[in-house]
Coordinates of C-alpha atoms in Angstrom, one line a residue:
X1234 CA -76.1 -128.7 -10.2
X1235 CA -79.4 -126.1 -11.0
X1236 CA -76.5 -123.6 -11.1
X1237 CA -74.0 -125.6 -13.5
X1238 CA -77.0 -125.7 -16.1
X1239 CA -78.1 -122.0 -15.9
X1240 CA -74.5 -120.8 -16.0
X1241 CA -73.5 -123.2 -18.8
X1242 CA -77.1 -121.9 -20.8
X1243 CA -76.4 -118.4 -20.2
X1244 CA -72.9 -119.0 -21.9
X1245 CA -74.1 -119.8 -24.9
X1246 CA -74.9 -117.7 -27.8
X1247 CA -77.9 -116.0 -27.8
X1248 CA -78.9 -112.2 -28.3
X1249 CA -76.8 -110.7 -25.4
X1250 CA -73.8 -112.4 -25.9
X1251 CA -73.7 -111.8 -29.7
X1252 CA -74.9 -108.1 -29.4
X1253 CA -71.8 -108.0 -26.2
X1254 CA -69.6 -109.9 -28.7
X1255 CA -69.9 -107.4 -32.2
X1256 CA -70.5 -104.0 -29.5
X1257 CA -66.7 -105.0 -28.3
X1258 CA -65.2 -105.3 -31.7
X1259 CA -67.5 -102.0 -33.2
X1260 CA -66.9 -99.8 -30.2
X1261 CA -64.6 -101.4 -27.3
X1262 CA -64.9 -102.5 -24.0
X1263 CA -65.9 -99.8 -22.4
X1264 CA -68.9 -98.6 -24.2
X1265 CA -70.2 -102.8 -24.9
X1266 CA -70.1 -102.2 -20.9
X1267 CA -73.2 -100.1 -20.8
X1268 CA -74.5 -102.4 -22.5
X1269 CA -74.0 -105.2 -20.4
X1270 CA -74.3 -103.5 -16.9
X1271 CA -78.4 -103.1 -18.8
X1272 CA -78.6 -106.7 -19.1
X1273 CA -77.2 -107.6 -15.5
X1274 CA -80.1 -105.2 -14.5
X1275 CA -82.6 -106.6 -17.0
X1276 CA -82.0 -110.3 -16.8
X1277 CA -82.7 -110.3 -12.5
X1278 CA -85.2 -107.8 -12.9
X1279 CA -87.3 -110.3 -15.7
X1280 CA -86.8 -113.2 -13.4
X1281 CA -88.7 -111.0 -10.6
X1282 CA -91.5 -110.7 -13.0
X1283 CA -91.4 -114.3 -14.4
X1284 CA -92.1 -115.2 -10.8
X1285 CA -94.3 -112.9 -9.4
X1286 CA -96.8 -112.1 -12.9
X1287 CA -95.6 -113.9 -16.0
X1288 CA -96.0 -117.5 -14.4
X1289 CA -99.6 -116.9 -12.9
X1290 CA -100.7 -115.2 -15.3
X1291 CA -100.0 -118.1 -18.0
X1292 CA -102.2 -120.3 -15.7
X1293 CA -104.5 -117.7 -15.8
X1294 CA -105.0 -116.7 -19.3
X1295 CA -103.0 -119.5 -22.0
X1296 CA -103.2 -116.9 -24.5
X1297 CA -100.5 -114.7 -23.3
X1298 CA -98.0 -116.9 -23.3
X1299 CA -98.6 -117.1 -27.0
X1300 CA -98.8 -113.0 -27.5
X1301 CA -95.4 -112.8 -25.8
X1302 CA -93.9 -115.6 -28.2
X1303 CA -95.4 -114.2 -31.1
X1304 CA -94.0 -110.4 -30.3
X1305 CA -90.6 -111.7 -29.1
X1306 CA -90.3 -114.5 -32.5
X1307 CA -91.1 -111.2 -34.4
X1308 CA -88.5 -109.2 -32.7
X1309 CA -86.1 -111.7 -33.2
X1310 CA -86.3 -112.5 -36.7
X1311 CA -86.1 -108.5 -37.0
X1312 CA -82.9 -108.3 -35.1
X1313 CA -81.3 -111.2 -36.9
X1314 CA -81.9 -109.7 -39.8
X1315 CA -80.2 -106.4 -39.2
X1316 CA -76.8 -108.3 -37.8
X1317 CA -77.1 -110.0 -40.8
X1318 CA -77.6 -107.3 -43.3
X1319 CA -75.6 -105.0 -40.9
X1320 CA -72.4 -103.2 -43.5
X1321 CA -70.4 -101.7 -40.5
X1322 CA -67.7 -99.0 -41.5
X1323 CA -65.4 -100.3 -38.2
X1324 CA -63.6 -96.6 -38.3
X1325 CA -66.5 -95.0 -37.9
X1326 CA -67.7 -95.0 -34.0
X1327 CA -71.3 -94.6 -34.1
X1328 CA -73.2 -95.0 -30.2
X1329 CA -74.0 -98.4 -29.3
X1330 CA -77.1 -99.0 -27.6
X1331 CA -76.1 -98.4 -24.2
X1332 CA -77.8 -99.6 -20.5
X1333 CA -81.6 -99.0 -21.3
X1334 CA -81.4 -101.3 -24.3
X1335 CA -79.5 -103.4 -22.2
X1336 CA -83.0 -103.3 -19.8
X1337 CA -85.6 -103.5 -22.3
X1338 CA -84.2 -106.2 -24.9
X1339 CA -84.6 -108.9 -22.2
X1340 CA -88.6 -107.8 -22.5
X1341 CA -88.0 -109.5 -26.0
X1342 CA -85.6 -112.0 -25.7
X1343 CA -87.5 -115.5 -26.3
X1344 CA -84.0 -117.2 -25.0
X1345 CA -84.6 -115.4 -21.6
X1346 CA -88.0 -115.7 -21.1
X1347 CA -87.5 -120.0 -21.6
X1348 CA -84.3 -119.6 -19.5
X1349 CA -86.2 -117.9 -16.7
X1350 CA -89.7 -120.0 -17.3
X1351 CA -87.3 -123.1 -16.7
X1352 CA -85.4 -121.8 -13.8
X1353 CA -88.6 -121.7 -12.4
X1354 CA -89.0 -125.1 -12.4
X1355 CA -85.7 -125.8 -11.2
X1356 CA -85.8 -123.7 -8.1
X1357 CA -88.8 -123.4 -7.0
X1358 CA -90.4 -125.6 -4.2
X1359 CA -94.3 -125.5 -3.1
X1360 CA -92.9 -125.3 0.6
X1361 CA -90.8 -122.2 -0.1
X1362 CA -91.8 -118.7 -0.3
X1363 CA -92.4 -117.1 -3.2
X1364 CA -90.2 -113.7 -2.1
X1365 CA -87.0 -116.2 -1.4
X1366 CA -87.6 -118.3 -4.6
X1367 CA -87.9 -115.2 -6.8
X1368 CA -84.6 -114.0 -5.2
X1369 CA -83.1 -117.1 -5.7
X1370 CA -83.3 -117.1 -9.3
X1371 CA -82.9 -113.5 -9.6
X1372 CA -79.5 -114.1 -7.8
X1373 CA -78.4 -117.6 -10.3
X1374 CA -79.6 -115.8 -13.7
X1375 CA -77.5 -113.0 -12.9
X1376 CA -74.6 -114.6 -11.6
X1377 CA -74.7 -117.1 -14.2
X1378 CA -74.3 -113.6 -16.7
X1379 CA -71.6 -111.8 -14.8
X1380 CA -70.1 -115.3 -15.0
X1381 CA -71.0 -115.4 -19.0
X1382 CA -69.6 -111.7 -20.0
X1383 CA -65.9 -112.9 -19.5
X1384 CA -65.3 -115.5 -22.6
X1385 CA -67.5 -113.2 -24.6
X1386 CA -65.8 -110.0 -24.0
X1387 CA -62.2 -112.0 -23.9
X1388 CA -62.8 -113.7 -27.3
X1389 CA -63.8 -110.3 -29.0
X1390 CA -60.9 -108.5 -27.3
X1391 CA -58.4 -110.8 -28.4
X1392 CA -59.3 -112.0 -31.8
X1393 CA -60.9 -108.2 -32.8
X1394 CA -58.1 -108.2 -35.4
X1395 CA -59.0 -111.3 -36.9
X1396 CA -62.8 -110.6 -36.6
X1397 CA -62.6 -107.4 -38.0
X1398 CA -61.1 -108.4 -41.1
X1399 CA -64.4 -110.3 -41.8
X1400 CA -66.5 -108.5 -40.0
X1401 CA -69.4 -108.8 -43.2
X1402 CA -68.7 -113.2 -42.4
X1403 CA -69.2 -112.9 -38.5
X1404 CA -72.4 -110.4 -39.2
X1405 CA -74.0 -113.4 -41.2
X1406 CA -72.8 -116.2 -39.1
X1407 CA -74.4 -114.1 -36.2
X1408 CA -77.2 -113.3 -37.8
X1409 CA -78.1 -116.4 -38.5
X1410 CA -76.9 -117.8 -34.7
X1411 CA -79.7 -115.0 -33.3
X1412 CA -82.1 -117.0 -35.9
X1413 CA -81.6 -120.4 -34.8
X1414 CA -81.4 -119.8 -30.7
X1415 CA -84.5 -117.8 -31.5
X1416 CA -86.2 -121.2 -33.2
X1417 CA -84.7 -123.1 -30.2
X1418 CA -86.6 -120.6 -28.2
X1419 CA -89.5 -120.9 -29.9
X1420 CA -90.0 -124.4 -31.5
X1421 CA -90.4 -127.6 -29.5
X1422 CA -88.2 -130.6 -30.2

């Protein structure tokens, strides 16, 4: 059931999928790829960290939880704005960011560090060690987006046509989606 909720998270829209979703339609499958095969990296690789440093040192020092939300609400308002603001000439194939973005956006991504932070709750046990829990959810979060690629990449694939004929719409709509899962991220209920 752990498994249902991170899969069924990780499918919805957030940065990654809506950066996997417009590099598809700007520049194809293959090169939205790189992309992607930086976030399969990233995503596992963040969880290891959540585990092993980002949790202890929260209890340690309260404060840096709040320097990491303030730098990734920051980033995110940023990014939404360029998707929204983006003006893309579709015949003109600029390089998307590629694998090392891929890596490093999950550093700012407020949606992965509250997926991860939860997962922790959800997998971890006091009688377990901390090397089997950390792969644990290293293993779900990136199954769950291996898992979460496919709609993504088959809805841009087979309604590019459509999208790219209002290409300036989906930059806004997106835009704005990166806004409100960022506030999801960031603001309690």
């Amino acid at each position: 059931m752990q498994f249902v909720f991170t899969l069924v998270t990780t499918l919805s829209p957030g940065v990654n999928n809506i950066l996997l979703f417009l590099f598809v339609l700007y520049f194809g499958f293959i090169q939205a790829m790189k992309f992607r095969l930086g976030v399969w990296v990233g995503i596992p690789l963040l969880s290891l960290i959540c585990v092993f440093f980002v949790s202890e040192a929260v209890a340690q020092i309260p404060w840096i939880a709040y320097a990491l939300d303030a730098f990734g609400f920051a980033f995110m308002v940023y990014l939404g704005y360029k998707v929204f603001t983006a003006n893309p000439d579709l015949q003109t194939k600029k390089t998307p960011y590629g694998f090392i973005t891929g890596i490093t956006l999950q550093f700012v991504n407020g949606k992965a560090y509250a997926l991860n932070l939860f997962a922790i709750s959800l997998y971890t046990n006091p009688q377990t060690p901390t090397t089997t829990q950390a792969t644990t959810i290293a293993i779900a979060m990136l199954g769950a987006n291996i898992l979460a690629t496919v709609p993504w990449v088959a809805g841009a694939y087979y309604w590019r046509e459509f999208f790219r004929r209002h290409i300036r719409i989906i930059n806004r709509i997106f835009g704005v989606l990166i806004w409100v899962v960022m506030i999801g991220a960031y603001v309690p209920l």
